[in-house]
Short mmCIF file of C-alpha atoms in Angstrom, two decimals:
data_model
loop_
_atom_site.label_atom_id
_atom_site.label_comp_id
_atom_site.label_asym_id
_atom_site.label_seq_id
_atom_site.Cartn_x
_atom_site.Cartn_y
_atom_site.Cartn_z
CA UNK A 1 0.18 -0.16 0.26
CA UNK A 2 1.28 3.19 -0.92
CA UNK A 3 2.47 5.48 2.27
CA UNK A 4 0.53 8.68 1.11
CA UNK A 5 -2.21 8.72 -0.64
CA UNK A 6 -4.83 11.49 -2.30
CA UNK A 7 -8.44 11.02 -2.98
CA UNK A 8 -9.53 12.07 -5.58
CA UNK A 9 -6.88 11.31 -8.48
CA UNK A 10 -9.05 13.12 -10.99
CA UNK A 11 -11.80 16.43 -10.38
CA UNK A 12 -13.67 18.00 -13.17
CA UNK A 13 -16.02 20.70 -11.61
CA UNK A 14 -17.48 24.28 -12.13
CA UNK A 15 -16.37 27.62 -11.33
CA UNK A 16 -18.42 28.46 -8.17
CA UNK A 17 -18.43 24.73 -6.52
CA UNK A 18 -16.31 23.99 -3.14
CA UNK A 19 -14.10 21.34 -3.60
CA UNK A 20 -12.13 19.61 -0.41
CA UNK A 21 -8.85 17.20 -1.61
CA UNK A 22 -8.10 15.27 0.41
CA UNK A 23 -4.40 13.16 1.91
CA UNK A 24 -3.27 10.59 4.16
CA UNK A 25 -0.19 8.92 5.01
CA UNK A 26 0.63 5.83 6.99
CA UNK A 27 4.40 7.50 7.27
CA UNK A 28 4.04 8.41 10.80
CA UNK A 29 5.77 12.11 10.32
CA UNK A 30 4.22 15.27 11.56
CA UNK A 31 4.71 17.46 9.17
CA UNK A 32 2.15 17.26 6.10
CA UNK A 33 2.41 19.95 2.89
CA UNK A 34 -0.38 20.94 -0.09
CA UNK A 35 1.52 21.90 -3.31
CA UNK A 36 0.11 23.29 -6.29
CA UNK A 37 1.75 22.86 -9.93
CA UNK A 38 1.10 24.40 -12.96
CA UNK A 39 3.48 24.22 -16.09
CA UNK A 40 6.97 25.89 -15.92
CA UNK A 41 6.35 27.11 -12.12
CA UNK A 42 7.18 24.60 -10.22
CA UNK A 43 5.70 23.09 -6.83
CA UNK A 44 4.21 26.44 -5.44
CA UNK A 45 3.64 25.76 -1.50
CA UNK A 46 0.01 26.29 -0.20
CA UNK A 47 -0.50 25.13 3.65
CA UNK A 48 1.79 23.19 6.09
CA UNK A 49 1.15 21.51 9.13
CA UNK A 50 4.20 21.02 11.52
CA UNK A 51 1.30 18.52 13.62
CA UNK A 52 -2.21 18.46 14.18
CA UNK A 53 -2.48 22.19 16.24
CA UNK A 54 0.19 23.88 13.92
CA UNK A 55 -2.02 25.20 10.65
CA UNK A 56 0.56 27.76 8.42
CA UNK A 57 0.14 29.78 5.21
CA UNK A 58 2.19 29.22 2.49
CA UNK A 59 2.77 30.95 -0.36
CA UNK A 60 -0.10 31.10 -2.28
CA UNK A 61 -3.11 30.74 0.41
CA UNK A 62 -5.48 32.57 -1.29
CA UNK A 63 -8.91 30.82 -2.35
CA UNK A 64 -7.92 27.61 -0.23
CA UNK A 65 -8.39 26.57 3.64
CA UNK A 66 -7.21 23.55 5.32
CA UNK A 67 -8.25 21.03 8.36
CA UNK A 68 -5.52 18.70 9.90
CA UNK A 69 -7.77 16.19 11.13
CA UNK A 70 -5.09 14.33 12.56
CA UNK A 71 -2.04 13.59 12.73
CA UNK A 72 -2.28 11.13 9.53
CA UNK A 73 -4.48 13.35 7.80
CA UNK A 74 -4.91 16.84 6.03
CA UNK A 75 -7.47 18.09 3.29
CA UNK A 76 -6.64 21.04 1.67
CA UNK A 77 -10.50 23.35 0.51
CA UNK A 78 -11.26 25.24 -2.49
CA UNK A 79 -13.83 26.92 -1.03
CA UNK A 80 -15.64 28.78 -4.53
CA UNK A 81 -13.20 27.43 -7.16
CA UNK A 82 -12.29 29.43 -10.22
CA UNK A 83 -10.37 28.38 -13.11
CA UNK A 84 -7.14 29.64 -12.58
CA UNK A 85 -6.87 27.45 -9.92
CA UNK A 86 -6.76 24.51 -12.53
CA UNK A 87 -3.32 22.33 -11.59
CA UNK A 88 -1.91 19.14 -10.31
CA UNK A 89 -2.55 19.32 -6.33
CA UNK A 90 0.27 17.21 -4.51
CA UNK A 91 0.66 16.28 -0.91
CA UNK A 92 3.54 15.57 0.89
CA UNK A 93 4.47 14.08 3.97
CA UNK A 94 8.31 14.63 6.24
CA UNK A 95 9.74 13.78 9.66
CA UNK A 96 9.67 16.18 12.48
CA UNK A 97 12.61 14.35 13.84
CA UNK A 98 15.76 16.49 14.37
CA UNK A 99 17.99 14.09 13.11
CA UNK A 100 16.58 13.75 10.09
CA UNK A 101 16.86 15.68 6.45
CA UNK A 102 13.46 16.26 6.65
CA UNK A 103 12.88 14.83 3.03
CA UNK A 104 9.18 15.13 1.60
CA UNK A 105 7.16 12.22 0.39
CA UNK A 106 5.04 12.91 -2.07
CA UNK A 107 1.46 11.24 -2.72
CA UNK A 108 0.47 10.98 -6.41
CA UNK A 109 -0.99 14.07 -6.93
CA UNK A 110 -4.65 15.23 -7.55
CA UNK A 111 -5.29 17.08 -11.36
CA UNK A 112 -8.13 19.48 -11.14
CA UNK A 113 -9.88 21.03 -13.76
CA UNK A 114 -12.45 24.03 -12.66
CA UNK A 115 -14.58 24.98 -15.91
CA UNK B 1 14.34 37.43 -0.83
CA UNK B 2 14.48 33.42 -2.43
CA UNK B 3 15.49 32.50 -5.59
CA UNK B 4 16.33 29.31 -7.43
CA UNK B 5 17.37 28.91 -10.87
CA UNK B 6 17.86 26.17 -13.10
CA UNK B 7 17.86 25.18 -17.06
CA UNK B 8 14.61 24.87 -18.12
CA UNK B 9 14.85 21.64 -20.35
CA UNK B 10 18.22 19.87 -21.65
CA UNK B 11 19.00 17.28 -23.72
CA UNK B 12 21.27 14.24 -23.40
CA UNK B 13 22.12 10.70 -25.15
CA UNK B 14 21.92 7.50 -24.13
CA UNK B 15 25.20 6.08 -22.40
CA UNK B 16 26.67 9.85 -21.81
CA UNK B 17 26.75 12.05 -18.60
CA UNK B 18 24.59 15.22 -18.17
CA UNK B 19 25.12 17.91 -15.22
CA UNK B 20 22.21 19.72 -14.02
CA UNK B 21 22.70 23.17 -12.42
CA UNK B 22 21.29 25.26 -9.40
CA UNK B 23 21.90 28.40 -8.32
CA UNK B 24 20.11 30.57 -5.34
CA UNK B 25 19.55 32.40 -2.78
CA UNK B 26 18.26 32.11 0.51
CA UNK B 27 18.06 34.56 3.70
CA UNK B 28 19.05 31.36 6.01
CA UNK B 29 20.11 27.59 4.62
CA UNK B 30 19.64 24.25 6.47
CA UNK B 31 19.92 21.45 3.00
CA UNK B 32 19.49 21.47 -0.82
CA UNK B 33 17.34 18.63 -2.24
CA UNK B 34 17.22 16.66 -5.83
CA UNK B 35 13.77 15.05 -6.49
CA UNK B 36 13.11 13.22 -9.86
CA UNK B 37 9.61 13.30 -11.31
CA UNK B 38 8.24 11.54 -14.56
CA UNK B 39 5.43 13.43 -16.36
CA UNK B 40 2.29 13.49 -14.65
CA UNK B 41 3.70 11.71 -11.51
CA UNK B 42 5.12 12.40 -7.93
CA UNK B 43 8.73 13.62 -7.08
CA UNK B 44 10.39 11.50 -5.77
CA UNK B 45 13.89 11.86 -3.53
CA UNK B 46 16.81 11.77 -5.47
CA UNK B 47 19.29 13.64 -2.53
CA UNK B 48 20.25 15.94 -0.12
CA UNK B 49 23.45 18.33 0.31
CA UNK B 50 24.50 19.78 3.84
CA UNK B 51 27.54 20.48 3.68
CA UNK B 52 30.10 21.58 0.81
CA UNK B 53 31.26 18.30 -1.46
CA UNK B 54 29.93 15.65 -3.31
CA UNK B 55 27.61 13.13 -2.70
CA UNK B 56 27.69 9.96 -4.60
CA UNK B 57 24.72 7.51 -5.54
CA UNK B 58 25.15 5.40 -7.88
CA UNK B 59 24.58 6.11 -11.29
CA UNK B 60 23.84 9.99 -9.67
CA UNK B 61 25.53 11.76 -7.56
CA UNK B 62 25.17 15.80 -6.17
CA UNK B 63 27.71 18.33 -5.71
CA UNK B 64 27.14 21.51 -3.35
CA UNK B 65 29.01 25.05 -1.98
CA UNK B 66 27.46 26.55 0.03
CA UNK B 67 29.44 30.02 -0.66
CA UNK B 68 29.12 30.24 -4.34
CA UNK B 69 25.59 29.02 -3.87
CA UNK B 70 25.30 26.25 -6.34
CA UNK B 71 24.65 22.63 -7.08
CA UNK B 72 24.71 20.92 -9.37
CA UNK B 73 23.12 16.87 -10.19
CA UNK B 74 25.19 14.31 -11.90
CA UNK B 75 24.28 11.16 -14.15
CA UNK B 76 26.41 8.72 -15.17
CA UNK B 77 25.32 6.42 -18.16
CA UNK B 78 21.94 7.82 -19.05
CA UNK B 79 19.44 5.50 -19.27
CA UNK B 80 16.29 6.49 -21.30
CA UNK B 81 14.07 6.35 -18.03
CA UNK B 82 15.87 9.12 -16.96
CA UNK B 83 13.97 11.64 -19.27
CA UNK B 84 12.18 13.11 -16.56
CA UNK B 85 12.03 16.66 -15.00
CA UNK B 86 14.58 17.34 -12.04
CA UNK B 87 13.49 19.58 -9.76
CA UNK B 88 16.30 21.91 -6.74
CA UNK B 89 14.91 22.45 -3.71
CA UNK B 90 16.36 25.07 -1.15
CA UNK B 91 15.45 24.35 2.92
CA UNK B 92 15.95 27.43 5.53
CA UNK B 93 16.49 28.09 8.46
CA UNK B 94 13.38 30.15 9.24
CA UNK B 95 10.71 27.92 9.43
CA UNK B 96 11.69 25.07 7.89
CA UNK B 97 10.18 25.34 4.61
CA UNK B 98 11.63 24.06 1.58
CA UNK B 99 11.25 25.86 -1.65
CA UNK B 100 11.20 24.14 -5.55
CA UNK B 101 13.06 25.46 -8.51
CA UNK B 102 10.98 25.46 -11.55
CA UNK B 103 12.62 22.14 -12.47
CA UNK B 104 15.48 21.04 -15.29
CA UNK B 105 13.07 18.88 -18.03
CA UNK B 106 15.85 16.20 -18.86
CA UNK B 107 15.37 14.52 -22.33
CA UNK B 108 17.55 11.44 -22.93
CA UNK B 109 17.58 10.49 -26.52
CA UNK B 110 19.20 6.83 -28.36
#
């Protein structure tokens, strides 16, 4: 089984709809992240969470919100989707242990299209 | 501010060696990563450098010079399956966030 899973894998929706993307991990990591990836722009950080009670905005948080329901679950919501939120979304986790390199492990991605 | 620069695309021949460069500017450096990403798939970890010098791992090596804000990823004995994007990422000390470059698309031709 995959260590980091994302649902759904693909989603097509309409402008103005509310969308939730879910991420689950079995790696036991404290840190979780949401990124979006657009062609030519690399990975942009939307939100990150270093533990269940810690939520932080990333570079491009406007139009998005998150919920850390448990150590293993981190959800991303688009309250009112717009076409320029069409992108590939990745969830990632990393280890908080001070001896680790904080390497990030990515889920398979969710391809979101907003019409 | 923080900035990461790497070439957009490179082409190399199967069996050859290719070097992908990355330059960065950051307010507080705490490690540099290289990730591989095949089209439509998740990035996967390749290497990590925090001290100056060369780290070798099989066909892949990564070099870091902190004073120059420079790293490279060296791929030897190229295979067709090495065709992918290679992402340079820098971890900073403030907030321990990792910033990703836009990636270098490598095309390996026969």
